[in-house]
């Protein structure tokens, strides 16, 4: 049994869920009156323009509807409603790569958002329901533009700035975006890098829906300008009024799309709602992070991912908190960057990914000790399983054994945390996501809904709907049903399956064991093997390819590609890998480069032609092959590949 770490009571006062007794009472309350309890929170937390008249509508399950009849606006919830009491409070504290600083109070944020919203509405004709693609660096304008969309009811789709022109193009076309908002570029590790040229390249083909490209100046490098299409954000902003009425939004009106990788096909446009999403974003800020009025909250994610949406922008602002936004990288100018910022801004909650923790640990084991980190109360991790060594360093060295570590498990599709310690309450086991949050029925089950026995791996499912859940896949409701409600049932009814495996221990604590599908989690970024393989197959000399995840010290998982050449006349391995990585960079982006490749004569296939990926995964891990290979078309291929890969067994 692993050791339990109890919250340090001195650090937590007046917390909404102060102890396990309160946690259990709240869980019981949801058990007893599921809809009534959600209704209570929705009434208390959201500033409704018109109250909802129904809590949960299951008539078209799994297309669940929450808080029907209710009218509200997410930008109003995040900004306007706070102005009466905190207009001069810092909403966003920004620090750039070069150390440049900027603070926006709630009033200043309101003004910027309103001007931007007016620009979108009056200059570009953006109205409720139009899609706006945001391809931006980590500057306050990214948040301002998101909130401006919310203010007028436009649906934003933020595309991570590391994605390539091709990837951006696919997302623009799928969403049929009318407007693209970008920046000239930004700074990374002291040097400028560019974004606008990527947008130019993306829009070369098939993006007829795009009418305007709105360009924000960040690094002031030279850029190409398309007359009639490209407009300067700063020039137009100066002319806009500070007043903008919030568009009345139905609870279920979409707030945003965020594309994420699945096991097959193209990335899916995960669609989120307005009321349910913001409710849970705000509640998890309060419960999990114990956010308090005087706190300074820092999430190091990029706004291009769900973590940046929910825990840099929407959650902290809905909670009326101060959120820190950081343009740079944690290791520049040195491995003390984050700790210096914690000391300087007196950060209370620090939220990052295991990859960053592993890297910071490796690069500066004793670095945190040089700074005063006593303001920290909660340390969060997200995106991938954290290993016990990284956890221990985070807890002991960064947190001085006094902070709660919240290992938050969730997904783009869940909108906010679903399994996580509650900072003030939950006794923690290292590297364990612990318990489902109250209201979330997260269960480890078999396909038929029976609970998986303690200590065994099962499917990580959520067996009741929850307010911040994915509503559909943009433009593809059938894929939504099939992707999430096709695998597991409980009491004969399809339930949400996350794609992850998990294990429950004797105390009911849940440990996430990782994806069960063909999704690789590289540095906490989800990448579908199908997308990677499609990119690699564009190489003219490659006949077949299979991509699997491989263990990686820093990234968690790395990318390993098995390549079958068309003929023996193939470039040497290093050269081929370089060419493959060029293709991936062009099709997806630099986050998806292969770490290793192997040139093999064939792949292990069943007689019906199905590639046995589990065998390929076992080979790169150096694990013994436990699968039955006698059903393979050519069983001798397995030892041949093992010989070529020659791994670590
Ligand atoms: C993984 C990120 C273990 C998981 C918020 C999930 C985790 C995928 C954890 C979602 C965690 C996220 N422990 N694994 N605490 N948090 N994951 O959509 O495989 O980018 O399905 O959302 O990350 O990644 P996504």
XYZ file of C-alpha atoms and ligand atoms in Angstrom:
674
model
C 0.000 0.000 0.000
C 1.378 3.375 -0.886
C 1.880 6.122 1.630
C -0.855 8.732 1.999
C 0.004 12.420 1.928
C -2.479 14.598 3.781
C -3.281 18.203 2.862
C -1.422 20.685 5.023
C -4.250 22.233 7.014
C -2.294 25.453 7.603
C -2.422 26.157 3.893
C -6.151 25.648 3.493
C -8.764 27.764 5.150
C -12.410 28.273 4.204
C -12.184 25.774 1.393
C -15.416 24.756 -0.346
C -14.685 21.052 0.232
C -12.473 21.173 3.342
C -12.231 17.467 4.185
C -13.167 13.948 3.152
C -16.330 14.016 5.176
C -17.583 16.950 3.097
C -16.401 15.202 -0.060
C -18.354 12.078 0.791
C -21.408 14.099 1.770
C -21.369 15.866 -1.563
C -20.956 12.616 -3.477
C -23.926 11.248 -1.539
C -25.933 14.338 -2.330
C -25.373 13.803 -6.057
C -26.256 10.107 -5.629
C -29.504 11.040 -3.967
C -30.521 13.903 -6.230
C -28.318 14.111 -9.303
C -30.233 16.756 -11.224
C -31.249 18.747 -8.167
C -27.667 19.046 -6.994
C -26.433 20.168 -10.389
C -29.301 22.664 -10.527
C -28.263 24.116 -7.181
C -24.711 24.721 -8.373
C -25.827 26.099 -11.729
C -28.145 28.584 -10.009
C -25.523 29.626 -7.502
C -22.561 29.964 -9.855
C -23.912 31.313 -13.132
C -25.218 34.826 -13.606
C -28.227 33.884 -15.741
C -29.955 36.423 -18.009
C -32.905 34.056 -17.940
C -33.096 31.043 -15.620
C -33.092 27.507 -17.056
C -36.255 25.448 -16.801
C -34.835 21.977 -17.235
C -31.640 20.544 -15.748
C -30.863 17.573 -18.001
C -32.567 16.501 -21.194
C -31.680 12.930 -22.100
C -34.263 12.507 -24.847
C -31.656 12.440 -27.600
C -28.866 10.660 -25.695
C -25.921 10.678 -26.082
C -26.596 14.216 -27.306
C -27.310 15.408 -23.782
C -28.624 18.878 -23.134
C -28.015 20.758 -19.897
C -29.865 23.731 -18.423
C -32.344 24.139 -21.298
C -34.223 27.397 -21.418
C -31.391 29.214 -19.668
C -29.811 32.271 -21.263
C -26.381 33.615 -20.294
C -23.084 34.677 -21.810
C -19.665 33.238 -21.024
C -17.769 36.533 -21.465
C -20.249 38.179 -19.102
C -19.678 35.331 -16.635
C -15.886 35.703 -16.912
C -15.596 39.495 -16.953
C -18.608 41.785 -16.817
C -20.227 40.343 -13.732
C -16.992 40.907 -11.785
C -16.689 44.605 -12.624
C -18.896 45.781 -9.774
C -16.539 44.317 -7.176
C -13.136 43.871 -8.789
C -12.650 46.181 -11.734
C -9.153 47.086 -10.584
C -8.071 43.561 -9.771
C -5.499 41.959 -12.078
C -7.299 39.578 -14.423
C -4.301 38.633 -16.555
C -0.637 38.986 -15.654
C 1.473 38.437 -18.727
C 5.158 37.722 -18.915
C 6.815 37.453 -22.313
C 9.702 35.318 -23.399
C 12.075 38.261 -23.013
C 10.741 39.102 -19.589
C 8.469 41.901 -20.824
C 5.472 42.353 -18.548
C 1.895 43.496 -18.858
C -1.032 43.415 -16.460
C -4.664 43.752 -17.458
C -7.184 44.551 -14.770
C -10.719 43.252 -15.115
C -11.777 46.674 -16.404
C -8.945 46.793 -18.916
C -9.763 43.278 -20.040
C -13.429 44.233 -20.411
C -12.452 47.210 -22.559
C -10.143 45.194 -24.818
C -12.678 42.401 -25.201
C -15.473 44.841 -26.024
C -13.425 46.717 -28.595
C -12.348 43.454 -30.198
C -15.911 42.130 -30.181
C -17.123 45.337 -31.834
C -14.399 45.045 -34.462
C -15.410 41.466 -35.287
C -19.077 42.415 -35.439
C -18.917 45.769 -37.190
C -15.845 45.522 -39.403
C -15.949 41.822 -40.328
C -19.665 41.069 -40.007
C -19.132 38.203 -37.559
C -22.393 37.124 -35.956
C -23.586 34.467 -33.555
C -22.592 30.978 -34.692
C -19.847 32.067 -37.131
C -16.545 30.256 -36.707
C -13.343 32.118 -35.953
C -10.000 30.314 -36.142
C -7.386 31.631 -33.715
C -3.744 30.833 -34.550
C -1.841 32.794 -31.972
C 1.126 32.887 -29.662
C 0.777 33.059 -25.892
C -0.024 36.742 -25.548
C -2.984 38.349 -23.759
C -4.647 38.980 -27.133
C -5.184 35.233 -27.475
C -7.452 35.336 -24.428
C -8.970 38.658 -25.495
C -9.919 37.259 -28.896
C -11.414 34.097 -27.388
C -13.500 36.155 -24.992
C -14.507 38.589 -27.744
C -15.884 35.624 -29.705
C -17.776 34.499 -26.618
C -19.142 37.992 -26.135
C -20.812 38.044 -29.572
C -21.601 34.342 -29.733
C -19.058 33.444 -32.400
C -17.590 29.946 -32.067
C -13.829 29.977 -31.741
C -11.476 27.247 -32.783
C -7.991 27.797 -31.435
C -5.295 25.986 -33.397
C -2.036 25.410 -31.507
C 0.716 27.648 -32.920
C 3.020 24.644 -33.400
C 0.753 23.090 -36.014
C 1.806 23.289 -39.642
C 0.070 25.063 -42.520
C -1.522 21.798 -43.675
C -2.893 21.046 -40.223
C -4.188 24.601 -39.911
C -5.799 24.388 -43.351
C -7.652 21.157 -42.467
C -9.067 22.808 -39.364
C -10.056 26.028 -41.163
C -11.851 24.027 -43.844
C -13.557 21.636 -41.456
C -14.901 24.519 -39.368
C -15.672 26.669 -42.441
C -14.165 29.625 -40.612
C -15.062 33.122 -41.735
C -12.254 34.858 -39.888
C -8.701 33.869 -38.969
C -6.977 35.793 -36.195
C -3.214 35.497 -35.961
C -0.058 37.422 -35.072
C 3.000 38.238 -37.110
C 4.801 35.851 -34.816
C 6.218 35.884 -31.313
C 9.383 35.094 -29.375
C 10.835 31.832 -28.208
C 14.130 31.460 -26.342
C 15.026 35.061 -27.079
C 14.431 34.818 -30.815
C 11.513 35.800 -33.008
C 9.534 33.084 -34.788
C 6.759 33.528 -37.336
C 3.087 32.579 -37.568
C 1.608 34.758 -40.304
C 3.522 32.990 -43.125
C 1.985 29.711 -41.960
C -1.480 31.249 -42.243
C -0.656 32.538 -45.744
C 0.421 29.061 -46.771
C -2.625 27.412 -45.189
C -5.067 29.716 -46.930
C -3.615 29.040 -50.380
C -6.018 26.190 -51.048
C -9.628 25.404 -50.297
C -10.237 28.040 -47.637
C -12.875 30.040 -49.512
C -14.915 30.500 -46.356
C -12.251 32.846 -44.958
C -13.050 36.507 -45.598
C -10.554 38.292 -43.360
C -7.253 37.615 -41.648
C -6.791 39.838 -38.636
C -3.112 40.257 -37.726
C -1.833 41.275 -34.310
C 1.656 42.746 -34.047
C 3.849 40.940 -31.565
C 7.390 40.656 -32.886
C 7.121 43.323 -35.622
C 9.041 41.235 -38.139
C 8.306 41.796 -41.834
C 5.294 39.924 -43.136
C 3.502 39.477 -46.406
C 0.229 41.422 -46.704
C -2.745 40.384 -48.840
C -4.736 43.492 -49.692
C -8.430 43.207 -49.090
C -8.002 40.121 -46.913
C -5.465 41.060 -44.237
C -6.260 43.707 -41.670
C -4.266 45.152 -38.802
C -5.771 44.479 -35.393
C -4.220 47.548 -33.773
C -5.392 49.914 -36.502
C -9.001 48.798 -36.270
C -9.023 48.449 -32.499
C -8.344 52.115 -31.929
C -11.645 53.015 -33.607
C -13.919 50.734 -31.587
C -16.344 51.614 -28.855
C -15.768 50.378 -25.304
C -19.368 49.278 -25.037
C -20.550 45.929 -26.326
C -23.704 44.190 -25.180
C -23.227 40.514 -24.401
C -25.029 38.321 -26.930
C -27.750 36.360 -25.114
C -26.675 32.723 -25.445
C -28.755 29.628 -24.864
C -27.097 27.189 -22.477
C -26.401 24.751 -25.285
C -25.138 27.260 -27.853
C -21.598 26.171 -28.798
C -18.797 28.146 -27.154
C -15.881 26.647 -29.034
C -14.474 23.841 -31.131
C -11.130 22.318 -30.325
C -9.627 19.766 -32.660
C -8.066 16.704 -31.121
C -6.616 13.459 -32.400
C -8.500 10.215 -32.358
C -7.327 6.735 -33.169
C -8.544 6.882 -36.741
C -8.923 9.459 -39.444
C -8.596 13.187 -39.199
C -8.649 15.230 -35.992
C -12.103 15.696 -34.539
C -13.652 19.066 -33.799
C -14.735 18.610 -30.194
C -17.701 20.912 -29.610
C -18.335 22.446 -26.199
C -21.394 24.226 -24.844
C -21.715 27.582 -23.094
C -23.378 27.102 -19.690
C -22.344 23.563 -18.790
C -18.751 24.170 -19.807
C -18.255 27.373 -17.876
C -20.033 26.027 -14.806
C -17.614 23.139 -14.453
C -14.572 25.245 -15.386
C -15.430 27.535 -12.494
C -16.358 24.797 -10.006
C -13.145 22.841 -10.570
C -11.101 26.020 -10.048
C -12.770 26.318 -6.667
C -12.720 22.654 -5.649
C -9.546 21.221 -7.129
C -7.293 24.285 -7.032
C -8.874 25.908 -3.981
C -8.757 29.258 -5.767
C -9.226 32.207 -3.398
C -9.751 35.873 -4.036
C -6.182 36.962 -3.417
C -4.568 34.056 -5.271
C -2.359 34.200 -8.319
C -2.871 31.168 -10.514
C -0.394 29.996 -13.127
C -1.070 27.302 -15.677
C 1.865 26.863 -18.072
C -0.123 25.241 -20.875
C -0.615 26.794 -24.304
C -4.022 28.240 -25.149
C -3.967 25.927 -28.169
C -4.858 22.976 -25.917
C -7.873 22.354 -23.712
C -5.802 22.973 -20.582
C -5.124 26.496 -21.823
C -8.809 27.036 -22.587
C -10.188 25.844 -19.278
C -7.381 26.698 -16.877
C -5.698 29.781 -18.311
C -8.698 31.605 -19.674
C -12.197 30.418 -18.813
C -11.893 28.774 -15.389
C -9.724 31.374 -13.643
C -11.672 34.314 -15.050
C -15.075 32.773 -14.321
C -13.807 32.335 -10.767
C -12.720 35.997 -10.704
C -9.097 35.032 -10.155
C -5.789 36.397 -11.418
C -4.355 34.215 -14.159
C -0.743 34.290 -15.303
C 0.014 33.921 -18.977
C 3.524 33.035 -20.077
C 4.872 33.272 -23.604
C 8.227 31.600 -23.042
C 9.578 28.146 -22.297
C 10.288 26.888 -18.754
C 13.997 26.415 -19.427
C 14.826 29.835 -20.889
C 16.942 31.729 -19.977
C 17.648 28.941 -17.484
C 15.984 26.145 -15.544
C 15.048 28.594 -12.784
C 12.620 30.578 -14.962
C 9.446 29.133 -13.479
C 10.676 29.311 -9.894
C 11.779 32.913 -10.353
C 8.280 33.709 -11.609
C 6.655 31.886 -8.680
C 8.750 33.962 -6.282
C 8.169 37.240 -8.072
C 4.408 36.984 -8.578
C 3.808 34.991 -5.385
C 2.085 32.250 -7.342
C -0.299 30.178 -5.207
C -1.244 27.456 -7.678
C 1.196 26.170 -10.270
C -0.161 23.823 -12.927
C 2.012 22.070 -15.491
C 2.617 18.804 -17.355
C 4.731 15.847 -16.203
C 7.005 16.414 -19.214
C 7.918 19.853 -17.924
C 8.413 18.500 -14.409
C 10.752 15.770 -15.688
C 12.699 18.287 -17.758
C 12.990 20.843 -14.951
C 14.022 18.095 -12.553
C 16.710 16.872 -14.928
C 18.022 20.332 -15.745
C 17.911 21.863 -12.301
C 17.428 19.394 -9.471
C 18.273 21.994 -6.799
C 17.158 25.060 -8.735
C 13.850 25.509 -6.829
C 15.790 25.795 -3.556
C 17.315 29.069 -4.734
C 13.921 30.776 -4.684
C 11.277 31.577 -2.120
C 8.436 29.315 -3.184
C 6.502 29.583 0.068
C 3.505 31.205 -1.648
C 2.714 27.862 -3.316
C -0.238 25.947 -1.962
C -1.301 23.681 -4.800
C 0.839 22.024 -7.457
C -1.016 20.538 -10.394
C -0.136 18.102 -13.122
C -2.037 17.132 -16.224
C -1.835 15.490 -19.598
C -0.126 12.170 -18.994
C 0.627 9.782 -16.190
C 3.304 11.186 -13.890
C 6.003 8.809 -12.731
C 6.773 8.435 -9.011
C 10.275 9.968 -9.324
C 8.994 13.167 -10.913
C 6.112 13.259 -8.440
C 8.491 12.979 -5.477
C 10.694 15.832 -6.708
C 7.654 18.012 -7.385
C 6.271 17.288 -3.934
C 9.474 17.504 -1.875
C 11.655 20.025 -3.679
C 9.200 22.333 -5.438
C 6.446 22.034 -2.842
C 8.752 21.716 0.181
C 6.534 18.781 1.275
C 3.843 21.307 2.212
C 1.715 21.603 -0.917
C -1.073 19.429 -2.206
C -0.297 17.840 -5.538
C -3.368 17.540 -7.707
C -2.847 14.947 -10.434
C -5.794 16.003 -12.547
C -7.155 13.493 -15.030
C -9.334 14.814 -17.818
C -9.498 15.301 -21.581
C -10.401 17.758 -24.311
C -13.737 15.965 -24.347
C -14.463 16.273 -20.627
C -14.033 20.067 -20.651
C -12.632 20.107 -17.113
C -11.194 17.790 -14.465
C -13.061 14.555 -13.861
C -10.788 12.552 -11.565
C -8.558 14.543 -9.272
C -7.597 15.172 -5.705
C -9.357 18.133 -4.112
C -6.449 20.191 -2.818
C -7.836 20.883 0.636
C -9.395 17.497 1.243
C -8.041 14.427 -0.509
C -5.264 12.332 1.031
C -2.951 11.762 -1.905
C -1.117 8.735 -3.184
C 1.884 9.581 -5.357
C 1.258 9.504 -9.092
C -2.431 8.689 -8.673
C -5.389 10.711 -9.932
C -7.238 9.506 -6.780
C -11.039 9.872 -6.820
C -13.797 11.085 -9.142
C -14.939 14.608 -8.392
C -18.420 14.908 -6.875
C -21.015 14.816 -9.633
C -18.766 12.857 -11.982
C -19.539 9.151 -12.243
C -16.125 7.993 -13.413
C -15.868 4.226 -13.188
C -13.406 1.560 -14.246
C -15.520 -1.100 -15.904
C -15.584 -3.919 -18.422
C -17.320 -3.475 -21.759
C -20.597 -4.732 -20.296
C -20.474 -2.371 -17.346
C -19.388 -4.779 -14.638
C -16.796 -3.214 -12.347
C -13.249 -4.285 -13.156
C -11.769 -6.177 -10.185
C -9.426 -4.253 -7.887
C -5.869 -4.149 -9.231
C -6.816 -5.064 -12.798
C -6.909 -2.856 -15.866
C -10.301 -1.840 -17.176
C -11.960 0.851 -19.270
C -12.064 4.393 -17.893
C -15.709 5.341 -18.411
C -18.052 8.033 -17.201
C -21.421 6.455 -16.713
C -23.614 9.528 -16.317
C -23.564 12.723 -18.379
C -21.936 15.809 -16.859
C -22.398 19.497 -17.734
C -19.016 20.168 -19.373
C -18.971 17.079 -21.558
C -18.338 17.167 -25.317
C -21.622 17.803 -27.150
C -20.722 16.400 -30.542
C -17.977 16.275 -33.135
C -18.414 19.289 -35.368
C -20.216 18.228 -38.515
C -20.075 14.522 -37.676
C -22.588 13.383 -35.043
C -22.276 9.748 -36.102
C -18.556 9.792 -35.423
C -19.286 11.319 -32.015
C -21.572 8.419 -31.114
C -19.200 5.812 -32.457
C -16.044 7.311 -30.928
C -17.307 7.752 -27.394
C -20.480 5.754 -26.905
C -19.752 2.698 -29.043
C -17.534 0.583 -26.797
C -18.986 0.339 -23.303
C -22.439 -0.077 -21.835
C -23.848 0.028 -18.347
C -27.265 -1.432 -17.586
C -27.616 -1.883 -21.336
C -27.150 1.832 -22.014
C -24.131 3.188 -23.925
C -21.795 5.139 -21.635
C -18.908 7.510 -22.329
C -15.596 5.731 -22.851
C -12.505 7.937 -22.599
C -10.082 5.806 -24.615
C -7.976 5.359 -21.471
C -7.319 2.337 -19.338
C -7.300 2.573 -15.550
C -7.013 0.584 -12.360
C -8.811 0.891 -9.037
C -7.115 -0.035 -5.777
C -8.554 -1.328 -2.526
C -9.396 2.239 -1.400
C -11.239 3.059 -4.602
C -8.369 5.242 -5.798
C -8.003 5.349 -9.573
C -4.694 5.241 -11.430
C -4.792 6.021 -15.136
C -2.715 3.534 -17.097
C -2.775 5.301 -20.468
C -4.524 5.094 -23.818
C -5.983 1.809 -24.953
C -6.359 3.039 -28.524
C -3.902 4.118 -31.200
C -3.319 7.529 -29.738
C 0.192 8.437 -28.602
C 0.725 10.937 -25.816
C 3.936 12.825 -26.608
C 4.837 15.396 -23.954
C 1.164 15.462 -23.038
C 0.106 16.117 -26.644
C -2.318 13.705 -28.205
C -1.275 12.414 -31.605
C -3.156 9.840 -33.629
C -1.032 7.141 -35.234
C -3.315 7.298 -38.281
C -2.408 10.966 -38.896
C 1.296 10.244 -38.469
C 1.141 7.276 -40.801
C -0.747 9.260 -43.431
C 2.008 11.888 -43.369
C 4.815 9.306 -43.617
C 3.084 7.445 -46.451
C 3.512 10.517 -48.629
C 7.156 9.465 -49.002
C 7.461 7.953 -52.495
C 9.769 5.099 -51.420
C 7.647 3.847 -48.540
C 5.226 0.957 -49.084
C 3.803 0.633 -45.577
C 4.279 2.138 -42.150
C 3.138 1.536 -38.599
C 3.689 4.057 -35.839
C 3.690 3.177 -32.145
C 4.589 4.928 -28.914
C 7.891 4.116 -27.234
C 8.957 4.877 -23.670
C 10.806 8.223 -23.473
C 12.537 9.682 -20.401
C 11.332 13.251 -20.842
C 8.411 13.149 -23.256
C 6.681 10.216 -21.573
C 6.095 8.659 -24.937
C 8.183 9.063 -28.052
C 7.296 8.188 -31.636
C 8.659 5.022 -33.209
C 7.951 4.241 -36.873
C 8.302 0.851 -38.544
C 8.962 1.506 -42.216
C 8.507 -0.998 -45.030
C 10.314 0.277 -48.137
C 9.024 -0.311 -51.653
C 12.363 -1.787 -52.691
C 15.766 -2.517 -51.230
C 16.987 0.601 -52.913
C 16.111 2.858 -49.996
C 18.040 5.703 -48.397
C 20.105 4.869 -45.305
C 18.171 4.980 -42.038
C 19.302 8.397 -40.825
C 18.630 10.052 -44.141
C 15.230 8.409 -44.404
C 14.277 9.516 -40.901
C 15.221 13.065 -41.789
C 13.035 12.955 -44.886
C 10.169 11.462 -42.882
C 10.481 14.155 -40.239
C 10.391 16.840 -42.928
C 7.110 15.376 -44.160
C 5.667 15.272 -40.647
C 6.739 18.851 -40.031
C 4.896 19.900 -43.159
C 1.761 17.837 -42.608
C 1.359 18.114 -38.831
C 4.064 20.148 -37.121
C 7.318 19.800 -35.225
C 5.607 18.338 -32.148
C 5.097 15.077 -34.037
C 8.602 14.206 -35.264
C 9.705 10.576 -35.008
C 12.259 9.732 -32.324
C 13.344 6.489 -33.942
C 12.590 4.442 -37.021
C 13.309 0.872 -38.094
C 13.416 -0.287 -41.688
C 11.724 -3.687 -41.793
C 10.843 -6.088 -44.634
C 7.165 -6.325 -43.618
C 4.740 -5.726 -40.736
C 3.101 -8.434 -38.642
C -0.312 -8.849 -40.259
C -3.186 -11.219 -39.739
C -4.389 -13.192 -42.750
C -7.083 -10.609 -43.251
C -4.412 -7.895 -43.470
C -4.838 -6.265 -40.051
C -1.595 -4.948 -38.592
C -0.914 -6.359 -35.116
C 0.147 -3.178 -33.403
C 0.332 -4.731 -29.988
C 3.193 -6.881 -31.178
C 4.941 -3.814 -32.557
C 4.434 -1.983 -29.269
C 5.867 -4.909 -27.305
C 8.921 -5.046 -29.559
C 9.940 -1.409 -29.015
C 9.413 -1.759 -25.293
C 11.593 -4.861 -25.317
C 8.743 -6.833 -23.760
C 8.284 -10.523 -24.426
C 5.645 -11.179 -27.101
C 2.636 -12.657 -25.327
C 0.242 -12.483 -28.250
C -0.513 -15.553 -30.311
C 1.544 -15.138 -33.475
C 0.380 -18.349 -35.136
C -2.533 -16.523 -36.766
C -0.165 -14.158 -38.555
C 0.201 -14.359 -42.289
C 3.937 -14.863 -41.721
C 4.841 -15.619 -38.086
C 8.568 -15.519 -38.878
C 8.327 -11.758 -39.365
C 8.202 -11.255 -35.590
C 11.706 -12.535 -34.769
C 12.988 -10.785 -37.904
C 11.664 -7.415 -36.688
C 12.883 -8.108 -33.158
C 16.347 -8.727 -34.578
C 16.295 -5.432 -36.481
C 14.974 -3.349 -33.603
C 17.217 -5.148 -31.136
C 15.709 -3.421 -28.118
C 16.472 -3.342 -24.496
C 14.994 -6.768 -23.701
C -4.057 11.758 -20.764
C -5.555 17.043 -21.592
C -2.776 10.285 -16.798
C -5.119 10.702 -21.004
C -6.276 17.608 -20.383
C -6.217 11.482 -21.693
C -3.692 11.775 -18.287
C -5.440 12.454 -22.511
C -3.914 12.711 -17.244
C -6.233 13.712 -22.804
C -3.486 12.348 -15.922
C -4.645 13.556 -19.097
N -2.937 11.128 -15.752
N -3.140 10.574 -18.052
N -3.608 13.162 -14.879
N -4.503 13.798 -17.777
N -4.152 12.344 -19.414
O -7.335 15.829 -24.625
O -4.594 9.709 -21.863
O -5.015 16.808 -24.549
O -7.071 10.695 -22.488
O -6.483 16.704 -22.542
O -4.288 12.771 -21.729
O -5.458 14.650 -23.505
P -6.079 16.044 -23.893
